[in-house]
Short mmCIF file of C-alpha atoms in Angstrom, two decimals:
data_model
loop_
_atom_site.label_atom_id
_atom_site.label_comp_id
_atom_site.label_asym_id
_atom_site.label_seq_id
_atom_site.Cartn_x
_atom_site.Cartn_y
_atom_site.Cartn_z
CA MET A 27 -36.05 -2.21 -21.51
CA ASN A 28 -35.04 0.63 -23.76
CA VAL A 29 -33.91 4.05 -22.67
CA GLN A 30 -37.22 5.80 -23.18
CA GLU A 31 -39.03 3.20 -21.11
CA VAL A 32 -36.51 3.62 -18.29
CA ILE A 33 -37.05 7.37 -18.24
CA ARG A 34 -40.80 6.95 -18.34
CA SER A 35 -40.68 4.48 -15.48
CA VAL A 36 -38.74 7.01 -13.37
CA ALA A 37 -41.50 9.56 -13.82
CA ALA A 38 -44.29 6.97 -13.66
CA GLU A 39 -44.72 6.97 -9.90
CA HIS A 40 -45.54 10.68 -9.96
CA LEU A 41 -48.24 10.28 -12.59
CA LYS A 42 -51.86 10.64 -11.51
CA THR A 43 -54.32 8.04 -12.66
CA ASP A 44 -57.53 9.75 -11.60
CA LEU A 45 -57.41 12.68 -14.01
CA PRO A 46 -60.59 13.33 -16.00
CA GLU A 47 -60.47 13.52 -19.77
CA ILE A 48 -59.96 17.18 -20.58
CA TYR A 49 -60.41 18.77 -23.97
CA VAL A 50 -59.58 22.24 -25.21
CA GLY A 51 -62.65 24.45 -24.83
CA ASP A 52 -63.88 22.80 -21.65
CA THR A 53 -64.66 24.84 -18.57
CA VAL A 54 -62.84 23.32 -15.63
CA ARG A 55 -62.51 23.94 -11.92
CA VAL A 56 -58.97 23.29 -10.72
CA GLY A 57 -58.31 22.90 -7.02
CA VAL A 58 -54.94 24.43 -6.19
CA ARG A 59 -53.21 23.56 -2.93
CA ILE A 60 -51.98 26.69 -1.18
CA GLN A 61 -49.73 26.85 1.88
CA GLU A 62 -50.60 29.69 4.23
CA GLY A 63 -48.77 30.00 7.52
CA GLY A 64 -48.29 26.27 7.93
CA LYS A 65 -51.89 25.55 6.99
CA GLU A 66 -52.90 24.06 3.70
CA ARG A 67 -56.09 24.77 1.85
CA VAL A 68 -57.47 24.19 -1.61
CA GLN A 69 -58.35 27.21 -3.69
CA PRO A 70 -60.50 26.71 -6.79
CA PHE A 71 -59.69 28.32 -10.11
CA GLU A 72 -62.41 28.10 -12.71
CA GLY A 73 -62.00 28.95 -16.36
CA THR A 74 -61.78 27.80 -19.96
CA VAL A 75 -59.04 25.46 -21.14
CA ILE A 76 -57.46 27.36 -24.01
CA ALA A 77 -54.41 25.13 -24.55
CA MET A 78 -53.15 21.70 -23.65
CA ARG A 79 -49.65 20.32 -23.79
CA ASN A 80 -49.02 16.61 -23.77
CA GLY A 81 -45.80 14.96 -22.73
CA GLY A 82 -46.18 12.36 -20.02
CA ILE A 83 -45.43 13.91 -16.66
CA ASN A 84 -45.04 17.30 -18.30
CA GLU A 85 -48.69 17.41 -19.36
CA SER A 86 -50.21 20.81 -18.73
CA ILE A 87 -53.31 22.88 -19.40
CA THR A 88 -53.71 26.63 -19.72
CA VAL A 89 -56.87 27.89 -18.03
CA ARG A 90 -58.18 31.37 -18.78
CA ARG A 91 -60.80 33.33 -16.94
CA ILE A 92 -61.82 36.96 -16.67
CA PHE A 93 -61.37 38.14 -13.09
CA GLN A 94 -62.56 41.66 -12.20
CA GLY A 95 -62.34 42.67 -15.84
CA VAL A 96 -58.80 41.41 -16.19
CA GLY A 97 -57.92 38.29 -18.12
CA VAL A 98 -56.04 35.78 -15.97
CA GLU A 99 -54.32 32.73 -17.38
CA ARG A 100 -52.78 30.00 -15.28
CA VAL A 101 -50.80 27.04 -16.52
CA PHE A 102 -51.26 23.88 -14.45
CA LEU A 103 -48.98 20.89 -14.55
CA LEU A 104 -51.67 18.23 -14.40
CA HIS A 105 -49.56 15.70 -12.51
CA ALA A 106 -48.23 18.17 -9.93
CA PRO A 107 -49.21 17.53 -6.30
CA ARG A 108 -50.18 21.21 -6.05
CA VAL A 109 -53.11 20.47 -8.33
CA ALA A 110 -55.44 18.79 -5.87
CA ASP A 111 -58.31 17.99 -8.19
CA ILE A 112 -59.77 18.92 -11.53
CA LYS A 113 -63.48 18.97 -12.24
CA ILE A 114 -65.08 19.47 -15.63
CA VAL A 115 -67.88 21.98 -15.34
CA ARG A 116 -68.91 22.28 -18.98
CA ARG A 117 -67.88 20.78 -22.28
CA GLY A 118 -67.19 23.42 -24.94
CA LYS A 119 -67.04 23.15 -28.69
CA ALA A 120 -63.70 24.26 -30.11
CA ARG A 121 -62.51 23.88 -33.69
CA ARG A 122 -58.84 24.38 -32.99
CA ALA A 123 -56.24 23.09 -30.54
CA LYS A 124 -55.21 26.47 -29.14
CA LEU A 125 -57.87 29.05 -28.35
CA TYR A 126 -55.48 32.00 -28.16
CA TYR A 127 -57.97 34.05 -30.18
CA LEU A 128 -60.06 34.32 -27.01
CA ARG A 129 -57.42 36.68 -25.63
CA ASP A 130 -58.45 39.32 -28.14
CA ARG A 131 -62.12 39.04 -27.28
CA ILE A 132 -64.17 40.47 -24.47
CA GLY A 133 -67.58 39.87 -23.00
CA LYS A 134 -70.09 37.80 -24.92
CA ALA A 135 -67.60 37.06 -27.69
CA THR A 136 -65.55 34.85 -25.37
CA ARG A 137 -68.37 32.34 -24.99
CA LEU A 138 -67.97 28.88 -26.51
CA LYS A 139 -70.85 26.72 -27.67
CA GLN A 140 -71.60 23.87 -25.30
CA ARG A 141 -71.34 20.34 -26.61
CA PHE A 142 -73.31 17.47 -25.17
CA ASP A 143 -71.77 14.41 -26.83
CA ARG A 144 -68.95 14.12 -24.28
CA PRO A 145 -69.77 13.02 -20.73
CA ILE A 146 -68.77 15.31 -17.90
CA MET B 14 -2.12 16.96 -5.89
CA GLY B 15 -5.39 16.44 -4.10
CA THR B 16 -6.85 13.00 -4.39
CA VAL B 17 -9.93 12.75 -6.50
CA SER B 18 -12.21 10.14 -4.99
CA VAL B 19 -12.99 7.10 -7.03
CA GLY B 20 -16.11 7.68 -9.03
CA ILE B 21 -18.05 5.51 -11.41
CA LEU B 22 -18.63 5.40 -15.15
CA GLY B 23 -22.09 5.68 -16.60
CA THR B 24 -24.30 6.63 -19.52
CA LYS B 25 -26.61 9.58 -19.79
CA LEU B 26 -30.09 8.22 -20.50
CA GLY B 27 -32.07 11.43 -20.69
CA MET B 28 -34.03 14.00 -18.75
CA THR B 29 -37.48 14.15 -17.21
CA GLN B 30 -39.02 15.81 -14.19
CA ILE B 31 -40.25 14.58 -10.83
CA PHE B 32 -41.94 16.23 -7.87
CA ASP B 33 -40.44 16.73 -4.41
CA GLU B 34 -42.24 16.66 -1.05
CA GLN B 35 -43.21 20.33 -1.30
CA GLY B 36 -44.79 19.66 -4.69
CA ASN B 37 -42.15 21.53 -6.65
CA SER B 38 -41.27 20.02 -9.97
CA ILE B 39 -37.56 19.39 -10.28
CA PRO B 40 -35.77 18.73 -13.57
CA VAL B 41 -33.72 15.55 -13.35
CA THR B 42 -31.28 13.62 -15.48
CA VAL B 43 -31.41 9.84 -15.43
CA ILE B 44 -27.95 8.26 -15.50
CA GLN B 45 -27.15 4.60 -15.93
CA ALA B 46 -24.30 4.40 -13.39
CA GLY B 47 -22.30 1.22 -13.62
CA PRO B 48 -21.92 -1.61 -12.91
CA CYS B 49 -18.20 -0.97 -13.18
CA VAL B 50 -15.53 -3.63 -12.70
CA VAL B 51 -12.15 -2.88 -11.13
CA THR B 52 -9.84 -3.95 -13.95
CA GLN B 53 -6.51 -2.84 -12.48
CA VAL B 54 -5.22 -1.51 -9.18
CA LYS B 55 -2.05 0.58 -9.55
CA THR B 56 0.12 1.20 -6.54
CA LEU B 57 3.09 3.41 -5.84
CA GLN B 58 5.40 0.39 -5.75
CA THR B 59 4.32 -1.20 -9.04
CA ASP B 60 3.43 1.80 -11.19
CA GLY B 61 4.89 4.86 -9.49
CA TYR B 62 1.46 6.22 -8.66
CA ALA B 63 -1.70 4.96 -7.03
CA SER B 64 -4.95 4.62 -8.96
CA VAL B 65 -7.89 2.36 -9.66
CA GLN B 66 -8.87 1.47 -13.21
CA LEU B 67 -12.55 0.85 -13.85
CA GLY B 68 -14.16 -0.82 -16.85
CA TYR B 69 -17.70 -0.12 -18.04
CA GLY B 70 -19.98 -0.95 -20.93
CA GLU B 71 -20.59 -4.54 -21.99
CA VAL B 72 -19.56 -5.25 -25.54
CA ALA B 73 -19.19 -8.27 -27.84
CA GLU B 74 -15.93 -10.13 -27.52
CA LYS B 75 -15.07 -9.60 -31.18
CA ALA B 76 -15.17 -5.85 -30.71
CA LEU B 77 -11.99 -5.91 -28.61
CA THR B 78 -8.43 -6.80 -29.51
CA LYS B 79 -6.57 -9.71 -27.95
CA PRO B 80 -4.40 -7.42 -25.80
CA GLU B 81 -7.53 -5.72 -24.45
CA LEU B 82 -9.19 -9.06 -23.72
CA GLY B 83 -6.00 -10.28 -22.06
CA HIS B 84 -5.93 -7.22 -19.83
CA LEU B 85 -9.58 -7.73 -18.84
CA SER B 86 -9.12 -11.44 -18.22
CA LYS B 87 -6.77 -10.61 -15.33
CA ALA B 88 -9.80 -9.24 -13.51
CA ASN B 89 -12.04 -12.04 -14.80
CA ALA B 90 -14.16 -9.33 -16.41
CA THR B 91 -16.52 -9.68 -19.35
CA PRO B 92 -15.49 -7.67 -22.44
CA LEU B 93 -15.86 -4.00 -21.60
CA ARG B 94 -15.80 -0.97 -23.88
CA HIS B 95 -14.52 1.78 -21.63
CA LEU B 96 -11.63 1.91 -19.17
CA LYS B 97 -10.89 4.86 -16.91
CA GLU B 98 -8.48 5.47 -14.08
CA TYR B 99 -9.24 7.32 -10.90
CA ARG B 100 -6.25 8.56 -8.88
CA THR B 101 -6.68 7.72 -5.22
CA ASP B 102 -4.58 7.04 -2.15
CA GLU B 103 -6.95 4.41 -0.79
CA VAL B 104 -6.18 1.69 -3.32
CA GLY B 105 -6.16 -0.89 -0.52
CA SER B 106 -9.94 -0.95 -0.36
CA PHE B 107 -10.21 -2.03 -4.00
CA GLU B 108 -9.44 -5.45 -5.43
CA LEU B 109 -9.37 -6.83 -8.95
CA GLY B 110 -12.75 -7.88 -10.26
CA GLN B 111 -14.67 -5.93 -7.62
CA VAL B 112 -17.95 -4.55 -8.96
CA LEU B 113 -18.91 -0.96 -8.21
CA THR B 114 -22.55 0.05 -8.56
CA ALA B 115 -24.73 3.10 -8.12
CA ASP B 116 -24.98 2.19 -4.41
CA ARG B 117 -21.64 3.94 -3.92
CA PHE B 118 -23.61 7.17 -3.87
CA GLU B 119 -26.28 8.22 -1.44
CA ILE B 120 -29.36 10.39 -1.76
CA GLY B 121 -28.57 14.05 -1.22
CA GLN B 122 -24.89 13.63 -2.03
CA ILE B 123 -23.22 16.36 -4.10
CA ILE B 124 -21.50 15.03 -7.20
CA ASP B 125 -19.55 16.18 -10.25
CA VAL B 126 -20.41 14.74 -13.65
CA SER B 127 -18.09 14.99 -16.63
CA GLY B 128 -18.61 14.01 -20.21
CA THR B 129 -18.26 15.22 -23.77
CA SER B 130 -20.48 18.19 -24.50
CA ILE B 131 -22.77 18.38 -27.52
CA GLY B 132 -20.78 19.41 -30.62
CA LYS B 133 -22.05 22.64 -32.14
CA GLY B 134 -19.77 22.71 -35.20
CA PHE B 135 -18.23 25.94 -36.44
CA ALA B 136 -19.86 28.62 -34.32
CA GLY B 137 -19.66 32.39 -34.55
CA TYR B 138 -18.74 35.01 -31.98
CA GLN B 139 -22.13 35.34 -30.33
CA LYS B 140 -22.73 31.65 -29.80
CA ARG B 141 -19.16 30.70 -28.96
CA HIS B 142 -17.95 33.60 -26.82
CA ASN B 143 -21.14 35.49 -25.94
CA PHE B 144 -20.08 38.63 -27.83
CA HIS B 145 -22.74 41.29 -28.27
CA ARG B 146 -24.08 41.73 -31.75
CA GLY B 147 -24.39 44.96 -33.68
CA PRO B 148 -27.66 46.75 -34.44
CA MET B 149 -29.84 44.93 -36.95
CA ALA B 150 -31.39 48.13 -38.38
CA HIS B 151 -30.75 51.87 -38.79
CA GLY B 152 -28.47 51.20 -41.77
CA SER B 153 -26.07 49.11 -39.76
CA LYS B 154 -24.22 46.40 -41.62
CA ASN B 155 -22.38 45.24 -38.51
CA HIS B 156 -24.63 42.43 -37.33
CA ARG B 157 -22.58 39.52 -36.01
CA ALA B 158 -19.07 40.75 -36.82
CA PRO B 159 -16.29 40.55 -34.21
CA GLY B 160 -15.35 44.24 -34.02
CA SER B 161 -11.71 45.11 -33.45
CA ILE B 162 -9.40 42.17 -32.87
CA GLY B 163 -6.47 44.24 -31.64
CA ALA B 164 -4.35 47.41 -31.96
CA GLY B 165 -2.57 48.60 -35.14
CA THR B 166 1.08 48.67 -36.16
CA THR B 167 2.08 48.06 -32.58
CA PRO B 168 1.98 45.11 -31.92
CA GLY B 169 1.29 44.42 -35.60
CA ARG B 170 -0.19 41.01 -34.91
CA VAL B 171 -3.17 39.41 -33.27
CA TYR B 172 -2.49 38.14 -29.80
CA PRO B 173 -2.62 34.37 -29.34
CA GLY B 174 -5.78 33.21 -27.67
CA LYS B 175 -7.90 36.00 -29.17
CA LYS B 176 -11.51 34.85 -29.03
CA MET B 177 -12.69 34.12 -32.54
CA ALA B 178 -15.17 31.94 -34.38
CA GLY B 179 -14.44 28.23 -34.54
CA ARG B 180 -15.40 24.79 -33.36
CA LEU B 181 -17.70 24.81 -30.34
CA GLY B 182 -18.59 21.91 -28.10
CA GLY B 183 -17.49 18.31 -28.34
CA VAL B 184 -14.98 18.77 -25.51
CA LYS B 185 -14.85 17.38 -21.99
CA VAL B 186 -17.04 19.40 -19.67
CA THR B 187 -17.65 18.91 -15.96
CA THR B 188 -20.92 19.96 -14.39
CA ARG B 189 -20.18 20.46 -10.72
CA LYS B 190 -22.22 20.25 -7.53
CA LEU B 191 -25.24 18.31 -8.73
CA THR B 192 -27.48 16.71 -6.12
CA VAL B 193 -28.42 13.04 -6.20
CA VAL B 194 -32.21 13.00 -5.90
CA ARG B 195 -32.87 9.29 -6.12
CA ILE B 196 -31.07 6.01 -6.59
CA ASP B 197 -32.49 2.89 -8.18
CA SER B 198 -30.10 0.16 -7.08
CA ASP B 199 -31.93 -2.61 -8.98
CA ARG B 200 -31.29 -0.97 -12.32
CA ASN B 201 -28.21 1.04 -11.25
CA LEU B 202 -29.86 4.35 -12.00
CA LEU B 203 -28.73 7.64 -10.54
CA ILE B 204 -31.31 10.40 -10.70
CA VAL B 205 -29.60 13.75 -10.49
CA LYS B 206 -31.07 17.23 -10.23
CA GLY B 207 -30.14 19.37 -13.22
CA SER B 208 -28.48 18.69 -16.52
CA VAL B 209 -25.25 16.90 -17.38
CA PRO B 210 -22.96 17.33 -20.42
CA GLY B 211 -23.65 15.70 -23.76
CA LYS B 212 -26.46 13.98 -25.51
CA SER B 213 -28.26 10.87 -24.34
CA GLY B 214 -25.91 7.94 -24.63
CA THR B 215 -22.83 9.96 -23.68
CA LEU B 216 -20.25 8.26 -21.50
CA LEU B 217 -20.12 10.03 -18.14
CA SER B 218 -17.76 9.97 -15.20
CA ILE B 219 -19.54 10.56 -11.91
CA THR B 220 -17.44 11.45 -8.86
CA PRO B 221 -18.17 12.80 -5.40
CA THR B 222 -17.70 16.54 -5.73
CA ASN B 223 -14.19 17.95 -5.67
CA ARG B 224 -14.41 20.72 -3.11
CA VAL B 225 -11.62 23.16 -3.83
CA GLY B 226 -9.67 24.27 -0.77
CA GLN B 227 -11.01 21.49 1.42
CA ALA B 228 -9.41 18.26 2.41
#
């Protein structure tokens, strides 16, 4: 067993196996676990995936949405226990890996074309 | 002199992250800790001081000299690359040929890890001594220069120890008070919160933390 395999095996037990296949441009609903006064609840956050970062346990997505006229971006570590579930709402067509150009757009211009060749 | 507890030798394997019970991600370093063989036990009577010598790192027999192999054969040890002594008063609890593993540590224990830091080569003032730099614009030509390095005719020399540019890194560094997060006793892995000196593959010495001012 080489060194990289050892390190991967250490992180392996924290990896989730039930994650859906996410692509940049998709609209997703992420359930975030929130602790409030000893009680735990799941709060959804829905938006467009504008960036993904691979890297085993470090895998993350950046989800952007417009909330009350203000752009909000949240970065989720996909394998974190705080991320309760991820649901794909809509598959979007994107021609690049990072959709940072959406930050400069407002209103109708932020829409992405829907694509139907990938299953939800 | 306070007695440093007997530690263990190991290799830095690399870093990753895991999640704790609260769901926080914690950065961890994976260390191959041992197995170490006790290759010599020094006592006050025989050597004038008490210590335990540990050997670590399996190596081909041809890589060692005959004197080294002869020394190891006293402990019936396989050829080992690294030897290190730990000063301790409790030499009685160690015997020749005894094998020390990662099980010596427990989860939650606070440890010190020393090793050789990453060599940075010839480094300037900002990187090596955290000097401030000069303005980059407004006609300034003083960007990364040292500034004054001392007074004038009196003393007429630069004081020894003046911080200047030079070799950075590649020296022994101890990272103190790291927490053991997990132990894999099958593979002798110590999983420690935070970073440790050196690159992956660096030889490390892991000891229970040396708490200054406490017995």
